[in-house]
PDB file of C-alpha atoms in Angstrom:
ATOM      1  CA  MET A  26     204.179 -58.771  93.558  1.00  0.00           C
ATOM      2  CA  ALA A  27     203.714 -61.213  96.002  1.00  0.00           C
ATOM      3  CA  SER A  28     207.174 -62.522  95.974  1.00  0.00           C
ATOM      4  CA  VAL A  29     208.503 -58.989  96.830  1.00  0.00           C
ATOM      5  CA  GLY A  30     206.463 -59.273 100.319  1.00  0.00           C
ATOM      6  CA  PHE A  31     207.906 -62.866 100.907  1.00  0.00           C
ATOM      7  CA  ASP A  32     211.275 -61.633  99.982  1.00  0.00           C
ATOM      8  CA  ALA A  33     211.010 -59.160 103.189  1.00  0.00           C
ATOM      9  CA  PHE A  34     210.344 -62.197 105.073  1.00  0.00           C
ATOM     10  CA  TYR A  35     213.255 -64.365 103.744  1.00  0.00           C
ATOM     11  CA  ASP A  36     215.589 -61.444 104.383  1.00  0.00           C
ATOM     12  CA  PHE A  37     214.393 -61.085 107.911  1.00  0.00           C
ATOM     13  CA  VAL A  38     215.482 -64.681 108.309  1.00  0.00           C
ATOM     14  CA  GLU A  39     218.755 -64.934 105.954  1.00  0.00           C
ATOM     15  CA  ASP A  40     219.902 -61.198 106.017  1.00  0.00           C
ATOM     16  CA  PRO A  41     218.773 -59.085 108.717  1.00  0.00           C
ATOM     17  CA  VAL A  42     220.669 -56.155 107.854  1.00  0.00           C
ATOM     18  CA  ARG A  43     219.014 -55.704 104.489  1.00  0.00           C
ATOM     19  CA  SER A  44     215.765 -56.592 105.920  1.00  0.00           C
ATOM     20  CA  ALA A  45     215.991 -53.808 108.204  1.00  0.00           C
ATOM     21  CA  GLU A  46     217.230 -51.435 105.788  1.00  0.00           C
ATOM     22  CA  ALA A  47     214.289 -52.461 103.327  1.00  0.00           C
ATOM     23  CA  ALA A  48     211.857 -51.947 106.185  1.00  0.00           C
ATOM     24  CA  ARG A  49     213.133 -48.312 106.760  1.00  0.00           C
ATOM     25  CA  ARG A  50     212.546 -47.243 103.542  1.00  0.00           C
ATOM     26  CA  ARG A  51     209.319 -48.980 102.884  1.00  0.00           C
ATOM     27  CA  PRO A  52     207.812 -50.985 105.794  1.00  0.00           C
ATOM     28  CA  PRO A  53     205.958 -54.368 104.652  1.00  0.00           C
ATOM     29  CA  LEU A  54     203.066 -53.519 106.657  1.00  0.00           C
ATOM     30  CA  ALA A  55     200.543 -55.956 104.899  1.00  0.00           C
ATOM     31  CA  LEU A  56     203.244 -58.773 105.636  1.00  0.00           C
ATOM     32  CA  GLY A  57     203.732 -57.888 108.912  1.00  0.00           C
ATOM     33  CA  ILE A  58     199.992 -57.802 110.047  1.00  0.00           C
ATOM     34  CA  THR A  59     199.967 -61.168 108.339  1.00  0.00           C
ATOM     35  CA  ALA A  60     202.690 -62.102 110.333  1.00  0.00           C
ATOM     36  CA  TYR A  61     201.061 -61.056 113.778  1.00  0.00           C
ATOM     37  CA  ALA A  62     197.865 -63.073 112.541  1.00  0.00           C
ATOM     38  CA  LEU A  63     199.797 -66.255 111.640  1.00  0.00           C
ATOM     39  CA  ALA A  64     201.860 -66.068 114.864  1.00  0.00           C
ATOM     40  CA  ALA A  65     198.790 -65.856 117.047  1.00  0.00           C
ATOM     41  CA  ALA A  66     197.169 -68.680 115.144  1.00  0.00           C
ATOM     42  CA  GLY A  67     200.153 -70.821 115.626  1.00  0.00           C
ATOM     43  CA  LEU A  68     200.314 -70.212 119.342  1.00  0.00           C
ATOM     44  CA  TYR A  69     196.621 -70.662 119.751  1.00  0.00           C
ATOM     45  CA  ALA A  70     196.860 -74.213 118.047  1.00  0.00           C
ATOM     46  CA  ALA A  71     199.952 -74.866 120.300  1.00  0.00           C
ATOM     47  CA  GLN A  72     197.975 -73.735 123.578  1.00  0.00           C
ATOM     48  CA  GLY A  73     195.015 -76.059 122.366  1.00  0.00           C
ATOM     49  CA  LEU A  74     197.267 -78.945 122.074  1.00  0.00           C
ATOM     50  CA  ALA A  75     198.693 -78.228 125.430  1.00  0.00           C
ATOM     51  CA  GLY A  76     195.206 -77.888 127.014  1.00  0.00           C
ATOM     52  CA  ARG A  77     196.015 -74.293 128.101  1.00  0.00           C
ATOM     53  CA  ASN A  78     192.871 -72.700 126.264  1.00  0.00           C
ATOM     54  CA  VAL A  79     190.931 -72.646 129.079  1.00  0.00           C
ATOM     55  CA  LEU A  80     189.615 -69.103 129.150  1.00  0.00           C
ATOM     56  CA  LEU A  81     188.253 -68.938 125.830  1.00  0.00           C
ATOM     57  CA  GLY A  82     188.134 -72.730 124.613  1.00  0.00           C
ATOM     58  CA  VAL A  83     188.766 -74.097 121.028  1.00  0.00           C
ATOM     59  CA  SER A  84     186.400 -72.006 118.572  1.00  0.00           C
ATOM     60  CA  LEU A  85     186.531 -70.041 115.528  1.00  0.00           C
ATOM     61  CA  PRO A  86     185.244 -66.976 117.304  1.00  0.00           C
ATOM     62  CA  ALA A  87     187.998 -67.456 120.071  1.00  0.00           C
ATOM     63  CA  LEU A  88     190.902 -67.777 117.392  1.00  0.00           C
ATOM     64  CA  ALA A  89     189.385 -64.431 115.576  1.00  0.00           C
ATOM     65  CA  PHE A  90     189.708 -62.879 118.973  1.00  0.00           C
ATOM     66  CA  VAL A  91     193.153 -64.049 119.716  1.00  0.00           C
ATOM     67  CA  CYS A  92     194.261 -62.870 116.354  1.00  0.00           C
ATOM     68  CA  SER A  93     192.923 -59.407 116.761  1.00  0.00           C
ATOM     69  CA  TRP A  94     194.092 -59.062 120.292  1.00  0.00           C
ATOM     70  CA  SER A  95     197.587 -60.215 118.853  1.00  0.00           C
ATOM     71  CA  LEU A  96     197.505 -57.294 116.385  1.00  0.00           C
ATOM     72  CA  GLY A  97     196.099 -54.825 118.602  1.00  0.00           C
ATOM     73  CA  MET A  98     198.938 -55.542 121.361  1.00  0.00           C
ATOM     74  CA  GLY A  99     201.548 -55.759 118.981  1.00  0.00           C
ATOM     75  CA  ALA A 100     200.713 -52.158 117.811  1.00  0.00           C
ATOM     76  CA  LEU A 101     200.816 -51.202 121.295  1.00  0.00           C
ATOM     77  CA  PHE A 102     203.991 -52.673 122.130  1.00  0.00           C
ATOM     78  CA  ALA A 103     205.613 -51.642 118.911  1.00  0.00           C
ATOM     79  CA  ALA A 104     204.562 -48.039 119.915  1.00  0.00           C
ATOM     80  CA  ALA A 105     205.728 -48.162 123.424  1.00  0.00           C
ATOM     81  CA  VAL A 106     209.211 -49.755 122.068  1.00  0.00           C
ATOM     82  CA  HIS A 107     209.352 -46.985 119.544  1.00  0.00           C
ATOM     83  CA  LEU A 108     208.946 -44.371 122.097  1.00  0.00           C
ATOM     84  CA  ALA A 109     211.384 -45.928 124.576  1.00  0.00           C
ATOM     85  CA  ALA A 110     213.971 -46.156 121.426  1.00  0.00           C
ATOM     86  CA  GLU A 111     213.446 -42.457 120.412  1.00  0.00           C
ATOM     87  CA  ALA A 112     213.904 -41.514 124.144  1.00  0.00           C
ATOM     88  CA  ALA A 113     217.194 -43.470 124.073  1.00  0.00           C
ATOM     89  CA  GLY A 114     218.377 -41.421 120.637  1.00  0.00           C
ATOM     90  CA  GLY A 115     217.202 -43.580 118.152  1.00  0.00           C
ATOM     91  CA  ARG A 116     215.397 -42.593 114.902  1.00  0.00           C
ATOM     92  CA  ALA A 117     213.566 -44.892 112.668  1.00  0.00           C
ATOM     93  CA  PRO A 118     209.719 -45.046 111.476  1.00  0.00           C
ATOM     94  CA  ALA A 119     207.276 -46.842 113.902  1.00  0.00           C
ATOM     95  CA  LEU A 120     205.663 -48.960 111.054  1.00  0.00           C
ATOM     96  CA  ALA A 121     209.245 -50.242 110.204  1.00  0.00           C
ATOM     97  CA  LEU A 122     209.450 -51.524 114.047  1.00  0.00           C
ATOM     98  CA  PHE A 123     205.835 -52.929 113.779  1.00  0.00           C
ATOM     99  CA  SER A 124     206.466 -54.845 110.566  1.00  0.00           C
ATOM    100  CA  LEU A 125     209.560 -56.533 111.936  1.00  0.00           C
ATOM    101  CA  PHE A 126     207.990 -57.334 115.247  1.00  0.00           C
ATOM    102  CA  GLY A 127     205.264 -59.206 113.286  1.00  0.00           C
ATOM    103  CA  PHE A 128     208.080 -61.203 111.403  1.00  0.00           C
ATOM    104  CA  SER A 129     209.556 -62.020 114.994  1.00  0.00           C
ATOM    105  CA  ARG A 130     206.426 -63.166 116.511  1.00  0.00           C
ATOM    106  CA  LEU A 131     206.379 -65.611 113.990  1.00  0.00           C
ATOM    107  CA  ALA A 132     208.797 -67.623 116.170  1.00  0.00           C
ATOM    108  CA  TRP A 133     205.708 -68.389 118.395  1.00  0.00           C
ATOM    109  CA  GLY A 134     204.732 -70.903 115.610  1.00  0.00           C
ATOM    110  CA  LEU A 135     207.636 -73.087 116.471  1.00  0.00           C
ATOM    111  CA  ALA A 136     205.611 -74.009 119.594  1.00  0.00           C
ATOM    112  CA  LEU A 137     203.333 -75.717 117.207  1.00  0.00           C
ATOM    113  CA  PRO A 138     205.351 -78.314 115.742  1.00  0.00           C
ATOM    114  CA  ALA A 139     207.368 -78.672 119.136  1.00  0.00           C
ATOM    115  CA  MET A 140     204.110 -79.342 120.913  1.00  0.00           C
ATOM    116  CA  LEU A 141     203.290 -82.093 118.178  1.00  0.00           C
ATOM    117  CA  LEU A 142     206.564 -83.585 118.972  1.00  0.00           C
ATOM    118  CA  LEU A 143     205.987 -83.375 122.723  1.00  0.00           C
ATOM    119  CA  LYS A 144     202.455 -84.858 122.415  1.00  0.00           C
ATOM    120  CA  ALA A 145     203.812 -87.743 120.495  1.00  0.00           C
ATOM    121  CA  LEU A 146     207.002 -88.385 122.683  1.00  0.00           C
ATOM    122  CA  ALA A 147     205.593 -87.764 126.112  1.00  0.00           C
ATOM    123  CA  PRO A 148     201.834 -86.914 125.930  1.00  0.00           C
ATOM    124  CA  ASP A 149     201.859 -86.196 130.132  1.00  0.00           C
ATOM    125  CA  ALA A 150     204.753 -84.180 130.441  1.00  0.00           C
ATOM    126  CA  GLY A 151     203.118 -80.949 131.668  1.00  0.00           C
ATOM    127  CA  TRP A 152     206.255 -79.191 132.730  1.00  0.00           C
ATOM    128  CA  ALA A 153     208.003 -79.446 129.127  1.00  0.00           C
ATOM    129  CA  ALA A 154     204.863 -77.875 127.648  1.00  0.00           C
ATOM    130  CA  GLY A 155     205.573 -74.931 129.679  1.00  0.00           C
ATOM    131  CA  ALA A 156     209.576 -75.112 128.521  1.00  0.00           C
ATOM    132  CA  VAL A 157     208.397 -75.120 125.176  1.00  0.00           C
ATOM    133  CA  PHE A 158     206.617 -71.781 125.353  1.00  0.00           C
ATOM    134  CA  ALA A 159     209.404 -70.166 127.474  1.00  0.00           C
ATOM    135  CA  ALA A 160     211.825 -71.133 124.891  1.00  0.00           C
ATOM    136  CA  ALA A 161     209.348 -69.643 122.095  1.00  0.00           C
ATOM    137  CA  GLY A 162     208.865 -66.582 124.065  1.00  0.00           C
ATOM    138  CA  LEU A 163     212.842 -66.054 124.707  1.00  0.00           C
ATOM    139  CA  TRP A 164     213.521 -66.449 120.844  1.00  0.00           C
ATOM    140  CA  VAL A 165     210.779 -63.915 120.252  1.00  0.00           C
ATOM    141  CA  LEU A 166     212.713 -61.733 122.705  1.00  0.00           C
ATOM    142  CA  VAL A 167     215.809 -62.367 120.967  1.00  0.00           C
ATOM    143  CA  LEU A 168     214.432 -61.589 117.492  1.00  0.00           C
ATOM    144  CA  GLU A 169     212.645 -58.324 118.710  1.00  0.00           C
ATOM    145  CA  THR A 170     215.937 -57.248 120.219  1.00  0.00           C
ATOM    146  CA  ARG A 171     217.762 -57.626 117.106  1.00  0.00           C
ATOM    147  CA  SER A 172     215.059 -56.049 115.170  1.00  0.00           C
ATOM    148  CA  VAL A 173     215.393 -52.991 117.345  1.00  0.00           C
ATOM    149  CA  ARG A 174     219.417 -53.030 117.390  1.00  0.00           C
ATOM    150  CA  LEU A 175     219.222 -53.144 113.462  1.00  0.00           C
ATOM    151  CA  ILE A 176     216.574 -50.561 113.122  1.00  0.00           C
ATOM    152  CA  TYR A 177     217.705 -47.898 115.391  1.00  0.00           C
ATOM    153  CA  GLY A 178     221.291 -48.661 114.983  1.00  0.00           C
ATOM    154  CA  PHE A 179     221.729 -49.632 118.828  1.00  0.00           C
ATOM    155  CA  GLY A 180     224.069 -51.884 120.543  1.00  0.00           C
ATOM    156  CA  HIS A 181     223.082 -55.084 122.094  1.00  0.00           C
ATOM    157  CA  ALA A 182     222.317 -54.182 125.503  1.00  0.00           C
ATOM    158  CA  ARG A 183     220.576 -50.813 124.867  1.00  0.00           C
ATOM    159  CA  ALA A 184     218.447 -52.653 122.538  1.00  0.00           C
ATOM    160  CA  LEU A 185     217.606 -55.118 124.868  1.00  0.00           C
ATOM    161  CA  ALA A 186     216.900 -52.327 127.610  1.00  0.00           C
ATOM    162  CA  VAL A 187     214.579 -50.414 125.018  1.00  0.00           C
ATOM    163  CA  VAL A 188     212.532 -53.825 124.380  1.00  0.00           C
ATOM    164  CA  LEU A 189     212.246 -54.642 127.955  1.00  0.00           C
ATOM    165  CA  ALA A 190     211.304 -50.924 129.009  1.00  0.00           C
ATOM    166  CA  PRO A 191     207.832 -51.339 128.319  1.00  0.00           C
ATOM    167  CA  TYR A 192     207.675 -54.298 130.652  1.00  0.00           C
ATOM    168  CA  ALA A 193     209.438 -52.752 133.353  1.00  0.00           C
ATOM    169  CA  ALA A 194     206.987 -50.141 132.973  1.00  0.00           C
ATOM    170  CA  LEU A 195     204.218 -52.039 133.392  1.00  0.00           C
ATOM    171  CA  ALA A 196     205.505 -54.105 136.213  1.00  0.00           C
ATOM    172  CA  THR A 197     206.145 -50.880 138.035  1.00  0.00           C
ATOM    173  CA  GLY A 198     202.535 -49.803 137.317  1.00  0.00           C
ATOM    174  CA  ILE A 199     200.996 -52.683 138.788  1.00  0.00           C
ATOM    175  CA  LEU A 200     203.414 -52.769 141.834  1.00  0.00           C
ATOM    176  CA  LEU A 201     202.180 -49.116 142.329  1.00  0.00           C
ATOM    177  CA  VAL A 202     199.003 -50.210 142.184  1.00  0.00           C
ATOM    178  CA  PHE A 203     199.175 -53.079 144.633  1.00  0.00           C
ATOM    179  CA  ALA A 204     201.197 -50.943 146.982  1.00  0.00           C
ATOM    180  CA  ALA A 205     198.333 -48.147 146.989  1.00  0.00           C
ATOM    181  CA  THR A 206     195.714 -50.705 147.375  1.00  0.00           C
ATOM    182  CA  ALA A 207     197.801 -52.175 150.444  1.00  0.00           C
ATOM    183  CA  TRP A 208     198.365 -48.903 152.091  1.00  0.00           C
ATOM    184  CA  GLY A 209     194.622 -48.096 151.587  1.00  0.00           C
ATOM    185  CA  LEU A 210     193.820 -51.198 153.479  1.00  0.00           C
ATOM    186  CA  VAL A 211     196.387 -50.612 156.329  1.00  0.00           C
ATOM    187  CA  TYR A 212     194.935 -46.982 156.662  1.00  0.00           C
ATOM    188  CA  GLN A 213     191.427 -48.190 156.880  1.00  0.00           C
ATOM    189  CA  PHE A 214     192.309 -50.817 159.540  1.00  0.00           C
ATOM    190  CA  MET A 215     194.046 -48.354 161.289  1.00  0.00           C
ATOM    191  CA  ARG A 216     191.047 -45.925 161.255  1.00  0.00           C
ATOM    192  CA  LEU A 217     188.724 -48.702 162.206  1.00  0.00           C
ATOM    193  CA  LYS A 218     190.976 -49.632 165.297  1.00  0.00           C
ATOM    194  CA  ALA A 219     191.218 -45.815 166.176  1.00  0.00           C
ATOM    195  CA  ALA A 220     187.502 -45.430 166.339  1.00  0.00           C
TER     196      ALA A 220
END
């Protein structure tokens, strides 16, 4: 039975169309959750090698928190993308998207061997560590876009727009909060000056 689960991952890499169809019929939820945890652990280890675990440090409780955070944010992101995809006219189960997004996040694990090579070849190249993480993040975006395209039957541009929609909504919300804060400060300054 375990090989059935790993077949879902192999299909994601080798035959993405078959993987998407299988996920639509029966989402590999347990394997998707495992993929989120493994991706978070790989990214955590790569960030530790790069010296970027400043906030939490390097410890088992921090690793558990990062894995839990990745799983929670993955569920939230998959839900937001699912809502955007349904608004764009797509129909598919959200659990299938969640599972395939977990497989997509495994690309973060590629940052670990890249960081090991980087530390061996150029231990002081701080800019290269950022490039490694940017490349891994871009690969995750490509795989997530492919997952949306195959599950919902969208074209490339529409799938990319659906994946980027939650990020755009978050950025817009942050800009609105900053604009409201700036307006509040200007308004208070004008009231003080008038008084």
